[in-house]
Amino acid sequence: ACPNVFDLQITPTNLVSSKFIDNRSLFSIFKQIKILNAVAEDHCVAPSFLSKLVQRFPSLTDIELHVLSFDDFICVIDILLSHLKHLSYLKIYYINSSSFDHPFSRSYIIDKRR
């Protein structure tokens, strides 16, 4: 079913909806998706959802997401880099600034990819 679907553009609200993400009839399609764009100005993807995302979409190479804060951004980076071995493009937008006390650097990202 749908062998030519590799790109998914969806609102964060629909992405995290259990009617969508837990729909067993879509699991085989999710596994072939390589590009995911889940960006909307007024909706964010929660870090708690990311483990389900990487489980359902293991072939992702390009991702664009919208998260609430920079702290969420750090958590999202850790989860995505740890679980998606083919990831080559990642763009994360965040709304709120927050205190930054994490050793986030280019070296940190490279080390996470190894």
Short mmCIF file of C-alpha atoms in Angstrom, two decimals:
data_model
loop_
_atom_site.label_atom_id
_atom_site.label_comp_id
_atom_site.label_asym_id
_atom_site.label_seq_id
_atom_site.Cartn_x
_atom_site.Cartn_y
_atom_site.Cartn_z
CA ALA A 1 0.00 0.00 0.00
CA CYS A 2 1.39 3.37 -1.12
CA PRO A 3 4.91 2.23 -2.12
CA ASN A 4 5.79 5.68 -3.50
CA VAL A 5 5.13 7.66 -0.31
CA PHE A 6 8.42 8.89 1.18
CA ASP A 7 7.58 12.42 2.30
CA LEU A 8 5.10 13.41 5.00
CA GLN A 9 4.03 16.96 5.75
CA ILE A 10 1.67 17.05 8.73
CA THR A 11 0.73 19.36 11.59
CA PRO A 12 2.18 18.43 14.98
CA THR A 13 -1.36 18.05 16.32
CA ASN A 14 -2.22 15.43 13.72
CA LEU A 15 1.15 13.70 14.03
CA VAL A 16 0.73 13.04 17.75
CA SER A 17 -2.93 12.07 17.42
CA SER A 18 -3.40 8.46 18.54
CA LYS A 19 -5.85 7.95 15.65
CA PHE A 20 -2.94 8.60 13.31
CA ILE A 21 0.24 7.45 15.04
CA ASP A 22 -1.30 4.26 16.52
CA ASN A 23 -3.18 3.27 13.36
CA ARG A 24 -1.78 -0.19 12.59
CA SER A 25 -2.86 0.00 8.96
CA LEU A 26 -0.38 2.87 8.48
CA PHE A 27 2.66 1.24 10.15
CA SER A 28 4.12 -0.14 6.90
CA ILE A 29 3.81 3.31 5.30
CA PHE A 30 5.42 4.99 8.33
CA LYS A 31 8.44 2.69 7.99
CA GLN A 32 9.14 3.90 4.44
CA ILE A 33 8.81 7.64 5.18
CA LYS A 34 12.17 9.40 4.83
CA ILE A 35 11.18 13.07 5.10
CA LEU A 36 8.97 14.43 7.89
CA ASN A 37 7.87 18.03 8.20
CA ALA A 38 5.77 18.67 11.32
CA VAL A 39 5.93 22.43 11.66
CA ALA A 40 3.08 24.74 12.60
CA GLU A 41 3.42 28.08 14.35
CA ASP A 42 0.90 27.35 17.06
CA HIS A 43 1.58 23.65 17.77
CA CYS A 44 4.63 21.78 19.05
CA VAL A 45 5.86 18.22 19.31
CA ALA A 46 6.50 17.22 22.92
CA PRO A 47 9.78 15.44 23.73
CA SER A 48 7.74 12.67 25.40
CA PHE A 49 6.36 11.80 21.96
CA LEU A 50 9.76 11.34 20.31
CA SER A 51 10.34 7.74 21.37
CA LYS A 52 7.12 6.77 19.61
CA LEU A 53 8.12 8.84 16.58
CA VAL A 54 11.48 7.10 16.14
CA GLN A 55 9.81 3.73 16.65
CA ARG A 56 7.14 4.36 14.00
CA PHE A 57 9.42 6.18 11.50
CA PRO A 58 12.79 4.38 11.64
CA SER A 59 13.82 5.38 8.08
CA LEU A 60 13.76 9.16 8.56
CA THR A 61 16.62 11.03 6.96
CA ASP A 62 15.18 14.59 7.03
CA ILE A 63 13.12 16.07 9.85
CA GLU A 64 11.65 19.48 10.61
CA LEU A 65 9.91 19.88 13.97
CA HIS A 66 8.55 22.63 16.18
CA VAL A 67 9.20 22.34 19.94
CA LEU A 68 8.23 24.56 22.85
CA SER A 69 11.58 25.54 24.33
CA PHE A 70 15.31 25.26 23.90
CA ASP A 71 15.36 22.71 26.74
CA ASP A 72 12.98 20.56 24.69
CA PHE A 73 15.26 21.10 21.72
CA ILE A 74 18.17 19.48 23.61
CA CYS A 75 16.05 16.49 24.57
CA VAL A 76 14.79 16.09 21.00
CA ILE A 77 18.33 16.22 19.60
CA ASP A 78 19.44 13.47 21.98
CA ILE A 79 16.56 11.16 21.10
CA LEU A 80 16.76 11.67 17.34
CA LEU A 81 20.53 11.34 17.09
CA SER A 82 20.53 8.26 19.30
CA HIS A 83 17.83 6.37 17.41
CA LEU A 84 17.79 7.43 13.76
CA LYS A 85 20.95 6.12 12.16
CA HIS A 86 20.13 7.52 8.68
CA LEU A 87 19.29 11.04 9.83
CA SER A 88 21.17 13.60 7.73
CA TYR A 89 19.06 16.77 8.00
CA LEU A 90 17.45 18.13 11.14
CA LYS A 91 15.76 21.49 11.59
CA ILE A 92 14.09 22.27 14.89
CA TYR A 93 12.21 25.47 15.66
CA TYR A 94 11.52 26.51 19.23
CA ILE A 95 9.24 29.16 20.72
CA ASN A 96 10.52 30.00 24.20
CA SER A 97 14.06 30.71 25.32
CA SER A 98 15.24 29.10 28.52
CA SER A 99 18.32 28.71 30.64
CA PHE A 100 20.98 26.88 28.76
CA ASP A 101 23.17 24.60 30.86
CA HIS A 102 23.81 21.73 28.48
CA PRO A 103 27.17 21.00 26.78
CA PHE A 104 25.69 21.43 23.32
CA SER A 105 28.27 21.95 20.62
CA ARG A 106 29.28 20.67 17.22
CA SER A 107 31.56 18.14 18.94
CA TYR A 108 28.67 16.95 21.08
CA ILE A 109 26.55 16.26 17.98
CA ILE A 110 29.40 14.47 16.19
CA ASP A 111 30.04 12.30 19.26
CA LYS A 112 26.34 11.39 19.47
CA ARG A 113 26.40 10.25 15.83
CA ARG A 114 29.27 7.79 16.41
#
